[in-house]
mmCIF file with all atom_site columns, C-alpha atoms in Angstrom:
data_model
loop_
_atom_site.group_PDB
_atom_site.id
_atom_site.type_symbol
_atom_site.label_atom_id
_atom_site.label_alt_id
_atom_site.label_comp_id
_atom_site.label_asym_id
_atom_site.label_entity_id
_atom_site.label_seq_id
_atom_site.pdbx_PDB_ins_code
_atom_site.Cartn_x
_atom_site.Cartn_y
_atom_site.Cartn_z
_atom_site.occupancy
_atom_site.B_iso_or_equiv
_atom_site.pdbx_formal_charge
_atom_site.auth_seq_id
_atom_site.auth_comp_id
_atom_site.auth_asym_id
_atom_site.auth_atom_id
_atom_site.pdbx_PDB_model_num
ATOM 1   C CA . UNK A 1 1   ? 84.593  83.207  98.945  1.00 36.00 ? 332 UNK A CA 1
ATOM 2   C CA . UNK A 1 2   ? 85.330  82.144  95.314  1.00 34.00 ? 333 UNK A CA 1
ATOM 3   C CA . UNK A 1 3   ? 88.426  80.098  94.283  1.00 31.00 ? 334 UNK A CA 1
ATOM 4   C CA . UNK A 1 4   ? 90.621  82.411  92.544  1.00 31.00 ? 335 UNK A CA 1
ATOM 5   C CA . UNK A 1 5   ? 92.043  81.910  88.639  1.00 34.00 ? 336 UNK A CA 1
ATOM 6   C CA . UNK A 1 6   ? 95.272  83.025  87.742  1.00 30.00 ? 337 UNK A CA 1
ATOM 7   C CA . UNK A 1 7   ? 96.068  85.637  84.131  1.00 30.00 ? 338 UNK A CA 1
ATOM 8   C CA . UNK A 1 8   ? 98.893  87.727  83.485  1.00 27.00 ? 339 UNK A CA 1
ATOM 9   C CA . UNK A 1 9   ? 98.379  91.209  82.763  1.00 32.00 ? 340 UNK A CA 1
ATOM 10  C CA . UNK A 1 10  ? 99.672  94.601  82.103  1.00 29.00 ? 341 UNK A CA 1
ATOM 11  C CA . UNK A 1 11  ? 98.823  98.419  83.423  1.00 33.00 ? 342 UNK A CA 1
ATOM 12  C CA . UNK A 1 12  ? 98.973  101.119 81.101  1.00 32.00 ? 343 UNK A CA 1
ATOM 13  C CA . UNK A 1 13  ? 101.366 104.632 81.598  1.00 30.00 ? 344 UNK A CA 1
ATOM 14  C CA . UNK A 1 14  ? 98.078  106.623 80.875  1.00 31.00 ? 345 UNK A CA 1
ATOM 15  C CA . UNK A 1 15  ? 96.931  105.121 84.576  1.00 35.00 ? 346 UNK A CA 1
ATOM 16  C CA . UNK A 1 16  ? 99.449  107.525 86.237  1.00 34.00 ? 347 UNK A CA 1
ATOM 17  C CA . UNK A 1 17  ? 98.791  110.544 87.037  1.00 35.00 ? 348 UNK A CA 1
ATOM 18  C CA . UNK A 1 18  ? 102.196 111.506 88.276  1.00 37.00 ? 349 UNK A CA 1
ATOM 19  C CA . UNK A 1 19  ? 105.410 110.224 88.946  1.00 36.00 ? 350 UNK A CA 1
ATOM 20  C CA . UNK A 1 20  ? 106.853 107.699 91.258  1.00 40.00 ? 351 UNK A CA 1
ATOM 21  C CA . UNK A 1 21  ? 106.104 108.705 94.972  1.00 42.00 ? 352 UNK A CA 1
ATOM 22  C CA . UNK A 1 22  ? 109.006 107.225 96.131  1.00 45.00 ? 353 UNK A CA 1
ATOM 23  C CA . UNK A 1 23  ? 112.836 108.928 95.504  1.00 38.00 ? 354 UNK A CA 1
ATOM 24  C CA . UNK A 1 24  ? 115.258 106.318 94.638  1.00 47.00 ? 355 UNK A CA 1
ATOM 25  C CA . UNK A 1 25  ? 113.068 103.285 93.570  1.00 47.00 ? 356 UNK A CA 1
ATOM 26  C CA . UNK A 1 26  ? 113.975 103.955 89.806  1.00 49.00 ? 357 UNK A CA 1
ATOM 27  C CA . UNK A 1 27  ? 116.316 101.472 89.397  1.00 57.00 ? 358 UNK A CA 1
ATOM 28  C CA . UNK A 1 28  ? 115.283 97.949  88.108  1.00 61.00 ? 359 UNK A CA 1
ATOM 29  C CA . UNK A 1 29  ? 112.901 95.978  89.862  1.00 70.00 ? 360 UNK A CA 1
ATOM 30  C CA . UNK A 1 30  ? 114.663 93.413  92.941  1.00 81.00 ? 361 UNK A CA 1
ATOM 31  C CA . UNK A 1 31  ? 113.787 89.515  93.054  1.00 81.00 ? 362 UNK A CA 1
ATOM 32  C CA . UNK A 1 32  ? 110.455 89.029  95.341  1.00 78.00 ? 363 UNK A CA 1
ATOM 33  C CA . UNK A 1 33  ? 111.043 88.287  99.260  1.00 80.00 ? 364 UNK A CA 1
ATOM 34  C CA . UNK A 1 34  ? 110.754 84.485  99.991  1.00 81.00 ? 365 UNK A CA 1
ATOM 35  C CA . UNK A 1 35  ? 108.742 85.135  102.645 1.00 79.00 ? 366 UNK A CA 1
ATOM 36  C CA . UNK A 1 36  ? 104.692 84.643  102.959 1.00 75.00 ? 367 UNK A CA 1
ATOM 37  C CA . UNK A 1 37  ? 102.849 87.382  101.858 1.00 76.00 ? 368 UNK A CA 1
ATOM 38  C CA . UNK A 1 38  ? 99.449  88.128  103.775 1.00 79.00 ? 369 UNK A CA 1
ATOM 39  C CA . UNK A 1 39  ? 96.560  90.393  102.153 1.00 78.00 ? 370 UNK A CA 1
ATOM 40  C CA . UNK A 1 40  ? 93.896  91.632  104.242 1.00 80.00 ? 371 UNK A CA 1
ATOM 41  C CA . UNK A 1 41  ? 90.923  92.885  102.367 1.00 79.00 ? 372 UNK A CA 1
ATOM 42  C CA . UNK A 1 42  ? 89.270  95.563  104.571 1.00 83.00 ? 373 UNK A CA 1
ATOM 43  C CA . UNK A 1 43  ? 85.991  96.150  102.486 1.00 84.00 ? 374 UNK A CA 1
ATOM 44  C CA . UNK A 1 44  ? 84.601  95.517  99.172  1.00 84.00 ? 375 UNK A CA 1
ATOM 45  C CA . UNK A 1 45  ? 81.679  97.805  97.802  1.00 89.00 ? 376 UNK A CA 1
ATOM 46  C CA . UNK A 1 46  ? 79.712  97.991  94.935  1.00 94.00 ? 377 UNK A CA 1
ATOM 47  C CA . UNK A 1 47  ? 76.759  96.716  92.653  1.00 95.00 ? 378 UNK A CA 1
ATOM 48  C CA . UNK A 1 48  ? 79.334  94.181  91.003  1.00 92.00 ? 379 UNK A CA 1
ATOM 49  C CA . UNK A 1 49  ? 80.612  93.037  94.167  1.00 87.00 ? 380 UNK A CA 1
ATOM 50  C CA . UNK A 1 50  ? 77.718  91.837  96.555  1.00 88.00 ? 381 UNK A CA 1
ATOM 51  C CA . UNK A 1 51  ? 78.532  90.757  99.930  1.00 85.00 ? 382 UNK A CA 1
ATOM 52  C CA . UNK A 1 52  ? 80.512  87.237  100.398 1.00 82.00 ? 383 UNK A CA 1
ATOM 53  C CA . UNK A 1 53  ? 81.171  87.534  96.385  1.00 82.00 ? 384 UNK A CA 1
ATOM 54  C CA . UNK A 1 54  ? 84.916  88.826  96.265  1.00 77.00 ? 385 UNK A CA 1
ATOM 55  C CA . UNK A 1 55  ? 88.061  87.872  97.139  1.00 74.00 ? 386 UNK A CA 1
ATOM 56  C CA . UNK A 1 56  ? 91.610  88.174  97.174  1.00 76.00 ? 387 UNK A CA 1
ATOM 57  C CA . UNK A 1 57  ? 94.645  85.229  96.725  1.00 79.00 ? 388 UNK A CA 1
ATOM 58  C CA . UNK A 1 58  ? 98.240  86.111  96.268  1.00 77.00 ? 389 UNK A CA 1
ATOM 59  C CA . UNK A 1 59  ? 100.262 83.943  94.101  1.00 80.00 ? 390 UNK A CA 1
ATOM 60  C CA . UNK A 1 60  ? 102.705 80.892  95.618  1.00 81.00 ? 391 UNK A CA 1
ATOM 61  C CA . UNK A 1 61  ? 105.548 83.168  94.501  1.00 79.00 ? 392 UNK A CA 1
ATOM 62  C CA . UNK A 1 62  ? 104.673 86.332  95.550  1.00 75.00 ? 393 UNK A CA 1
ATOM 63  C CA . UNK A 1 63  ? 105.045 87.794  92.271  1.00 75.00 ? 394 UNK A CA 1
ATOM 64  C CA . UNK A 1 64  ? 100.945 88.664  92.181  1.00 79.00 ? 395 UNK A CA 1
ATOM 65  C CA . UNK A 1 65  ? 97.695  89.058  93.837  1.00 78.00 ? 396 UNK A CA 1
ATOM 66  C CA . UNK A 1 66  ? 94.402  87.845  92.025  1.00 80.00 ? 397 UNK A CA 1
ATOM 67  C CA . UNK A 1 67  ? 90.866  89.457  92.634  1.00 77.00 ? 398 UNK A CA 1
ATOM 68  C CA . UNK A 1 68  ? 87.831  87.465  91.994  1.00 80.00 ? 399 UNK A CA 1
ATOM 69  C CA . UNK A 1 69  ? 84.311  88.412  91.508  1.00 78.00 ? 400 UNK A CA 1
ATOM 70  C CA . UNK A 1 70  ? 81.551  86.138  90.873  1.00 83.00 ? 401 UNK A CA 1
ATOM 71  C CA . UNK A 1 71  ? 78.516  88.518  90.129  1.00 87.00 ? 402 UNK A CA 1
ATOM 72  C CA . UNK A 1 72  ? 80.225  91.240  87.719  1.00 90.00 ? 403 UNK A CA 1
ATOM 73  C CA . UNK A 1 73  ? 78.025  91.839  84.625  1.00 92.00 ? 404 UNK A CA 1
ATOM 74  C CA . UNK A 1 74  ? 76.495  94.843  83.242  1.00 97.00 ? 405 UNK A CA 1
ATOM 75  C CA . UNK A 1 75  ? 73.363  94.266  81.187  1.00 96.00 ? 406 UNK A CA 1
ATOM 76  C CA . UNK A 1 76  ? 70.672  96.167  79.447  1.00 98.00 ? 407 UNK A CA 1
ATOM 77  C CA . UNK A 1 77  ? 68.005  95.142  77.177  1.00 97.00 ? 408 UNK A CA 1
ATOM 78  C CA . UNK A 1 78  ? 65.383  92.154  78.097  1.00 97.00 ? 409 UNK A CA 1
ATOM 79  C CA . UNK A 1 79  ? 65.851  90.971  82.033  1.00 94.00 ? 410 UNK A CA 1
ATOM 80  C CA . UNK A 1 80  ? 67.722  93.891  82.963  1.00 96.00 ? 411 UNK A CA 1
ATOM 81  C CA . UNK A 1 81  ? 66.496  96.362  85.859  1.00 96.00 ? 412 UNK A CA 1
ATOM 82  C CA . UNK A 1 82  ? 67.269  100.219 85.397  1.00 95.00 ? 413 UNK A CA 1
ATOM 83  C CA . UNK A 1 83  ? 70.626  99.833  87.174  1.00 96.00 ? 414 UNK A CA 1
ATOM 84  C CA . UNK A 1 84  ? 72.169  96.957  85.670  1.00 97.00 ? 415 UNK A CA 1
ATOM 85  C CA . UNK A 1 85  ? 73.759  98.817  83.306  1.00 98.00 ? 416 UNK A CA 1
ATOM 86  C CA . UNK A 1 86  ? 76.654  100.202 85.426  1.00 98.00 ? 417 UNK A CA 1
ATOM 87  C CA . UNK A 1 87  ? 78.334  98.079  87.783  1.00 97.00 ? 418 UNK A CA 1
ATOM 88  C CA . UNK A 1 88  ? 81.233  99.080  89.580  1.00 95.00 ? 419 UNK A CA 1
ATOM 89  C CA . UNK A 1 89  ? 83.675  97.363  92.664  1.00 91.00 ? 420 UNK A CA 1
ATOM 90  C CA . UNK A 1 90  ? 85.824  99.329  95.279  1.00 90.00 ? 421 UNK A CA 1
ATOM 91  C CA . UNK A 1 91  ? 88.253  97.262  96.967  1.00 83.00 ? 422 UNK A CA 1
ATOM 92  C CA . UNK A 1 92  ? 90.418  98.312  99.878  1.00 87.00 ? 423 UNK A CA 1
ATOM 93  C CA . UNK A 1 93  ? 93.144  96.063  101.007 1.00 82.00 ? 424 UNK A CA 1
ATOM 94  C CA . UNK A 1 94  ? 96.164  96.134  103.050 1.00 85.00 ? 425 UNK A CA 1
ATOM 95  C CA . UNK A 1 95  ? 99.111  94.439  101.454 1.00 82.00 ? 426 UNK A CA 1
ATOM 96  C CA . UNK A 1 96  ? 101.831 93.033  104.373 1.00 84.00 ? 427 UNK A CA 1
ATOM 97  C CA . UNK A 1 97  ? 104.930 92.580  102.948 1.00 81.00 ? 428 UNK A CA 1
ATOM 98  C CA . UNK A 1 98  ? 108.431 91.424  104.501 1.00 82.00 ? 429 UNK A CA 1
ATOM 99  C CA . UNK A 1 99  ? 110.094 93.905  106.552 1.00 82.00 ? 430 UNK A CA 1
ATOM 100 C CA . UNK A 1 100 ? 112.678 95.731  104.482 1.00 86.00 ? 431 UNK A CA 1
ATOM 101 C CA . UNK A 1 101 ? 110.814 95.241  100.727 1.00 85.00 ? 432 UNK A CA 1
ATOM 102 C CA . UNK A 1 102 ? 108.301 98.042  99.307  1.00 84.00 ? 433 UNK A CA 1
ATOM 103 C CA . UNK A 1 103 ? 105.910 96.872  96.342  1.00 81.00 ? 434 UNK A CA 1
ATOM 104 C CA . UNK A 1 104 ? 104.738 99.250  93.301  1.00 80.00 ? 435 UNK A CA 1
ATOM 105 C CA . UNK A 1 105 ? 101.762 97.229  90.780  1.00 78.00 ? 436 UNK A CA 1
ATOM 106 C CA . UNK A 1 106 ? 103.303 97.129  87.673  1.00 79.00 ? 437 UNK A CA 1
ATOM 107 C CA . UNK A 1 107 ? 101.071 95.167  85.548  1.00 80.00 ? 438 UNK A CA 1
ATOM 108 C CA . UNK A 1 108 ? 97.283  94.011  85.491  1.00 81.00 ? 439 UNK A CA 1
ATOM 109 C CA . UNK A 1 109 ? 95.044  92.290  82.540  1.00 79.00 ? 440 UNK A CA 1
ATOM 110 C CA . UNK A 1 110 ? 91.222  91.910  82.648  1.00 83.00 ? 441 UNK A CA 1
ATOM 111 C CA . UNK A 1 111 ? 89.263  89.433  80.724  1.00 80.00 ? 442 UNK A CA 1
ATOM 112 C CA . UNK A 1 112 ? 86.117  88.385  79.897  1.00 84.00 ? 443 UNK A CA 1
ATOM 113 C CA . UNK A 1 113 ? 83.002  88.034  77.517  1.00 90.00 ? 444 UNK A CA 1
ATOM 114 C CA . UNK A 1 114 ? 80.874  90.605  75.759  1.00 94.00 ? 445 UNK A CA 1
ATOM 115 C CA . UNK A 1 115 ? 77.603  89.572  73.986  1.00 96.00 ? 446 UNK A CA 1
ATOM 116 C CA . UNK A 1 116 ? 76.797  93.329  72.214  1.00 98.00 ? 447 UNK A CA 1
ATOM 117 C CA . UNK A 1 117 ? 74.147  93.814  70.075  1.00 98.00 ? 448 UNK A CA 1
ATOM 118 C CA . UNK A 1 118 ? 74.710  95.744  66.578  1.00 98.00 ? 449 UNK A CA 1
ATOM 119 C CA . UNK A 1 119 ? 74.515  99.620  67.963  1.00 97.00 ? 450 UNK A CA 1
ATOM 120 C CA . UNK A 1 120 ? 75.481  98.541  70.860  1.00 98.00 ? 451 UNK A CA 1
ATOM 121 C CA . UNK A 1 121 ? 78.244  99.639  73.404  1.00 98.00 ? 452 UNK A CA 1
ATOM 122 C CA . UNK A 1 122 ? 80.388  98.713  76.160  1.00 98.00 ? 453 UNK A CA 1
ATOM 123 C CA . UNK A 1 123 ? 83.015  99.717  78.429  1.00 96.00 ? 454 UNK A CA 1
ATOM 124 C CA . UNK A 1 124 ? 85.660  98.777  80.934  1.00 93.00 ? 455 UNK A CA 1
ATOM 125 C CA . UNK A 1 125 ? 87.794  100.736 83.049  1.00 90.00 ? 456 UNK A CA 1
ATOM 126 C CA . UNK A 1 126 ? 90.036  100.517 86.533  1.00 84.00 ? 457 UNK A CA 1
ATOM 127 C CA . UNK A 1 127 ? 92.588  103.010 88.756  1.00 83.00 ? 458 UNK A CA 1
ATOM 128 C CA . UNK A 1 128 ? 93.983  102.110 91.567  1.00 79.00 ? 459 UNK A CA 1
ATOM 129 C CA . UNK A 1 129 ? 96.079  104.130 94.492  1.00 84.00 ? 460 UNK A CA 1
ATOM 130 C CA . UNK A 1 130 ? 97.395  103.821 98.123  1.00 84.00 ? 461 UNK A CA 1
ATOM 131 C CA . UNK A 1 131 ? 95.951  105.401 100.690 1.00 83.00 ? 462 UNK A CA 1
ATOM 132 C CA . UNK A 1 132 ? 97.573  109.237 101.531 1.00 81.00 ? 463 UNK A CA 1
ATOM 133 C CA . UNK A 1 133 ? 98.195  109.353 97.536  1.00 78.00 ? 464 UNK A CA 1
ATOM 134 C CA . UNK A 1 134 ? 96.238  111.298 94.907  1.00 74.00 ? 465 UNK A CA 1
ATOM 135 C CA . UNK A 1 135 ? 94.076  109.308 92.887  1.00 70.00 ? 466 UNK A CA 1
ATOM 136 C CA . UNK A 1 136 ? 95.003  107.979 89.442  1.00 75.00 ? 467 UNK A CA 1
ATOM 137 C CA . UNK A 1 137 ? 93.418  108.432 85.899  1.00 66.00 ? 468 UNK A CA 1
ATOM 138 C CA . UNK A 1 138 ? 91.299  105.611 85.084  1.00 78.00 ? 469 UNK A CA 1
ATOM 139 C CA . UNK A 1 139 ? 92.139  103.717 81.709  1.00 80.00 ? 470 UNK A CA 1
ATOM 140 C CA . UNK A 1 140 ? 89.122  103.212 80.148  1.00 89.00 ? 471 UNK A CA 1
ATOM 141 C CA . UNK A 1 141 ? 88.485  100.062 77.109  1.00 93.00 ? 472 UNK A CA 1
ATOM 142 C CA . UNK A 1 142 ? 85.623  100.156 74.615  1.00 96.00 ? 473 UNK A CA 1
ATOM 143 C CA . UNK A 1 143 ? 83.824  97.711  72.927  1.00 97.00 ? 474 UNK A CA 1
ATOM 144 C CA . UNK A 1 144 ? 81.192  97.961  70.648  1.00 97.00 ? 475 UNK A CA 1
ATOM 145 C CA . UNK A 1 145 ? 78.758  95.850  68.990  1.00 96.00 ? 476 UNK A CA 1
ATOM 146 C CA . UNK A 1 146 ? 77.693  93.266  67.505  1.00 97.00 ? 477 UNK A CA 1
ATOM 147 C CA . UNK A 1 147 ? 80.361  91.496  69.520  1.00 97.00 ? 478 UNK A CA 1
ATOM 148 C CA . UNK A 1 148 ? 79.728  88.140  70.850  1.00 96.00 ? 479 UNK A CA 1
ATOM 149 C CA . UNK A 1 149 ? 83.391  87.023  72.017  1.00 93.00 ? 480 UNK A CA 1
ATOM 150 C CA . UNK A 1 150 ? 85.702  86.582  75.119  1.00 88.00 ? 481 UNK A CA 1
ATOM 151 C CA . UNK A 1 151 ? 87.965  90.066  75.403  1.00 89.00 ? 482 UNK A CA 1
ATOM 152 C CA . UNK A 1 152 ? 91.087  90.865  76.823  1.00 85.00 ? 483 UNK A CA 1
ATOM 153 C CA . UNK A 1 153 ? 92.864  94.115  77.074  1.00 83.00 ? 484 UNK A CA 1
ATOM 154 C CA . UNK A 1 154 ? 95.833  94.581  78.576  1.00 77.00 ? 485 UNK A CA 1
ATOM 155 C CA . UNK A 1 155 ? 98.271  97.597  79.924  1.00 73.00 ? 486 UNK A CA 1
ATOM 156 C CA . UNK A 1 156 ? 101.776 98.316  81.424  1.00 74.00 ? 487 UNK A CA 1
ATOM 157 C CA . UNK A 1 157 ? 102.838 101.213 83.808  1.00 71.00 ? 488 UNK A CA 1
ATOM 158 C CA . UNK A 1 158 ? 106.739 102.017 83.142  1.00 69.00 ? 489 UNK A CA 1
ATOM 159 C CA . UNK A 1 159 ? 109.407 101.460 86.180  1.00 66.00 ? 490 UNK A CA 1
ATOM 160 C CA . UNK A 1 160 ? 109.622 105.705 86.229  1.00 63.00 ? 491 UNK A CA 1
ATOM 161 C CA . UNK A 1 161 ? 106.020 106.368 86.334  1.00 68.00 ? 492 UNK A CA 1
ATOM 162 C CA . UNK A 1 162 ? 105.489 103.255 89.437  1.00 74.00 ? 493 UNK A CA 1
ATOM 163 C CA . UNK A 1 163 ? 103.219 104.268 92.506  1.00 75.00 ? 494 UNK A CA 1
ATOM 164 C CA . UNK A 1 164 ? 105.457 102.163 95.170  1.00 79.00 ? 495 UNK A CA 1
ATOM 165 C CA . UNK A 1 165 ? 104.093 101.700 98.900  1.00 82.00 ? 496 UNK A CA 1
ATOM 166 C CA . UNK A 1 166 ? 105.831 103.948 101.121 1.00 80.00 ? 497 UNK A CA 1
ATOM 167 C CA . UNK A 1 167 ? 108.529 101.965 102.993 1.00 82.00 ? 498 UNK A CA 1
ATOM 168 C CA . UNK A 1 168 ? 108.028 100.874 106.802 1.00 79.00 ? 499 UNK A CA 1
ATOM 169 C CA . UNK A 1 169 ? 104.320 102.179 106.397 1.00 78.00 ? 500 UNK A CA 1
ATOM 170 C CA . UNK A 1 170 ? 100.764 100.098 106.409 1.00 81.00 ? 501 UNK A CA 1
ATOM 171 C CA . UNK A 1 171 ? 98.825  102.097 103.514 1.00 83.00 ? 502 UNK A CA 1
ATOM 172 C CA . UNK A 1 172 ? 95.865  100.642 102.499 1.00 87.00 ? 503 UNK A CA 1
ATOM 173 C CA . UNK A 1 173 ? 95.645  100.194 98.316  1.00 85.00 ? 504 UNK A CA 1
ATOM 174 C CA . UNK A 1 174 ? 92.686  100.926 96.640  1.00 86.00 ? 505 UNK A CA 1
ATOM 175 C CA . UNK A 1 175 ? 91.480  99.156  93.478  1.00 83.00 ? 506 UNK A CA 1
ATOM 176 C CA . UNK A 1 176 ? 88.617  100.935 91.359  1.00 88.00 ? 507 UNK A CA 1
ATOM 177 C CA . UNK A 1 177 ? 86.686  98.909  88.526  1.00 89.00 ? 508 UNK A CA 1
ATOM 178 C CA . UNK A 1 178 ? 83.623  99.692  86.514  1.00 94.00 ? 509 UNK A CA 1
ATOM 179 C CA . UNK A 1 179 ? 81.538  98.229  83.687  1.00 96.00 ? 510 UNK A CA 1
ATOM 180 C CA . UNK A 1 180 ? 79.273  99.709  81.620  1.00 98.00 ? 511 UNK A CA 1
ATOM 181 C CA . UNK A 1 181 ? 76.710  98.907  79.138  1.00 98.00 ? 512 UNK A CA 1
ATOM 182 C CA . UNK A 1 182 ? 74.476  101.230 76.994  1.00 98.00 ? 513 UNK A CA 1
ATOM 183 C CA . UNK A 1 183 ? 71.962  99.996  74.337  1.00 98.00 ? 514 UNK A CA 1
ATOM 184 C CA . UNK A 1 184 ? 73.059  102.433 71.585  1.00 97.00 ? 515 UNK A CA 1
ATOM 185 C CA . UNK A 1 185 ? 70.685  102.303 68.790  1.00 97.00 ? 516 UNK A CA 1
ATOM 186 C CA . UNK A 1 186 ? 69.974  98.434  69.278  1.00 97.00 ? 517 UNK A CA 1
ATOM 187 C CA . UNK A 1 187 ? 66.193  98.090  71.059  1.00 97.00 ? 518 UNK A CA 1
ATOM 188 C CA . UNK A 1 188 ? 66.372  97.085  74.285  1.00 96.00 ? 519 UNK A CA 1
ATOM 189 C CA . UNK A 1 189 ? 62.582  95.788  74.084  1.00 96.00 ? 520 UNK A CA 1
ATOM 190 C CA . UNK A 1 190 ? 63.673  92.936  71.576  1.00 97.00 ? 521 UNK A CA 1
ATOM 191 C CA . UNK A 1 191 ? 67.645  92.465  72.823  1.00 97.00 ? 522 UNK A CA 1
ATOM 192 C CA . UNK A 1 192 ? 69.830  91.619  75.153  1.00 97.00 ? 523 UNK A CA 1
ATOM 193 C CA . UNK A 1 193 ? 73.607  93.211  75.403  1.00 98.00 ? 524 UNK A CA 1
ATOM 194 C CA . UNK A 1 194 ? 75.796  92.451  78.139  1.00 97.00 ? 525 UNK A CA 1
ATOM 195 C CA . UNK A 1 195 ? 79.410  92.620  79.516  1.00 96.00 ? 526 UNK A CA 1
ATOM 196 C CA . UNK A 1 196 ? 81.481  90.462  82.071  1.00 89.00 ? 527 UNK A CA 1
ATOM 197 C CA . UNK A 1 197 ? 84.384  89.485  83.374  1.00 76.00 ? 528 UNK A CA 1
ATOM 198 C CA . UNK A 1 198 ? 85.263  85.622  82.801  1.00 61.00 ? 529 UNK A CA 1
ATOM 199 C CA . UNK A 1 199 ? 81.575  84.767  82.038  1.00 36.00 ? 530 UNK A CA 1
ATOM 200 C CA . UNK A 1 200 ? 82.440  81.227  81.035  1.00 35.00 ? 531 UNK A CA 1
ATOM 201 C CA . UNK A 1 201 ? 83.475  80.312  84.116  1.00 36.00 ? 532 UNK A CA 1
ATOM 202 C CA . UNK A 1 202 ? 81.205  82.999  86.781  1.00 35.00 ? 533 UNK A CA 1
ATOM 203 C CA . UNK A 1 203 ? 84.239  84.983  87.945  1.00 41.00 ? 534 UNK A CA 1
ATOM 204 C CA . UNK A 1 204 ? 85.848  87.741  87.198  1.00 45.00 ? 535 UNK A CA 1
ATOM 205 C CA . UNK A 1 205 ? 89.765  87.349  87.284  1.00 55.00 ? 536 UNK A CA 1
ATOM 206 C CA . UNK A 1 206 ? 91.922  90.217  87.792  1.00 65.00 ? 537 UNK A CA 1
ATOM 207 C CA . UNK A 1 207 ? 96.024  89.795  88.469  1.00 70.00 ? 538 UNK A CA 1
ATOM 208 C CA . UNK A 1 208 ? 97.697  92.996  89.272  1.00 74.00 ? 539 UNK A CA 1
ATOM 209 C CA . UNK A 1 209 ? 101.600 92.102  89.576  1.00 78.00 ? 540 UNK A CA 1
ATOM 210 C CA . UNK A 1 210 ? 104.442 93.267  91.660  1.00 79.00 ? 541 UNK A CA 1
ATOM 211 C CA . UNK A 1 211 ? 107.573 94.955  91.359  1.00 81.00 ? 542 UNK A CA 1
ATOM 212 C CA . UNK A 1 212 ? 109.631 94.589  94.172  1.00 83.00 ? 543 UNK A CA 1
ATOM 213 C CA . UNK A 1 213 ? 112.725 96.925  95.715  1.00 83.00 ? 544 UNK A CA 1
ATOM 214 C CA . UNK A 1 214 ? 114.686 97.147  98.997  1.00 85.00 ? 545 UNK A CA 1
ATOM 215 C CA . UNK A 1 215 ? 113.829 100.050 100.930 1.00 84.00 ? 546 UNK A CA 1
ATOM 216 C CA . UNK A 1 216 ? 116.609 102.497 102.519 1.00 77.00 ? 547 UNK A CA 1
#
């Protein structure tokens, strides 16, 4: 497992596909419990997240969980094999939180580095949704080259449009990311173009944040 760096971040209302799925949690977010909370992840899949390379930490005050890869770049061009070009990660985890609280994600930021070639292009996108509950939209970033710079993009879901964890229920939460990299009309037989999260230091750091409420 990787050590896990902490970012703020924001998820945007274009993520949602529909409105809160719980009646009543509309009113302004509560403080966050005191108490410990545990994550367990129950499987990670995907050509950006090889075996023993992600992870999961929650913050000291409960206010966030960070994901970490450490192999999460999309490349095409000179070194690259016919599939590096899309990477993607599924994660499934179960999020245990104090008896009486329920938890919606409310914000999330990526970041990392993109080394694009003129002609050039790049992507980065996410969803995420609990288990039982339809799938969101993905919200999908583009980049395009020449580019040779750390990015950031970040997005915010409003308190209405919140997917919150139904109360007194275990429901696993799915998180969906994907990069992408396509050579454009820059020659792959004389370039390189690439995109990853947190290159500069190996990982890819992801924060998705809480919002906390009292359930019935």
């Amino acid at each position: 497992m990787y050590i896990f760096c902490a970012m703020l971040g924001v998820f945007a209302s274009a993520l949602i596909a529909g409105p809160a799925s719980a009646v009543g949690y509309l009113d302004l977010p509560v403080p966050p419990p005191t108490d410990r909370i545990v994550i367990d992840v129950v499987t990670v899949n995907g050509s950006g997240c090889p075996a023993g390379t992600a992870a999961v930490a929650v913050s000291p005050d409960n206010t966030a969980f960070t994901v970490t890869y450490s192999q999460y770049t999309a490349l095409v061009g000179i070194g690259a094999t016919s599939t590096d070009w899309r990477k993607n990660c599924q994660l499934n985890i179960v999020v245990h939180v104090p008896s009486g609280f329920t938890y919606a994600i409310s914000k999330v930021d990526y970041r990392g580095f993109a080394s694009l070639e003129a002609g050039a292009t790049a992507l980065q996108k996410a969803n995420y949704y609990f288990q039982g509950q339809s799938q969101t939209a993905f919200v999908t970033h583009n980049y395009a080259g020449p580019l040779g710079d750390d990015w950031q993009n970040s997005d915010e879901i409003p308190i209405a449009s919140m997917v919150w964890s139904p109360c007194g229920a275990l429901r696993n939460l799915n998180i969906n990311t994907e990069l992408r990299v396509a050579a454009g009309t820059s020659d792959p037989k004389k370039t390189t173009s690439f995109i990853s999260m947190d290159s500069t230091d190996g990982a890819l750091n992801t924060i998705y944040h809480f919002a906390w409420q009292n359930c019935p």
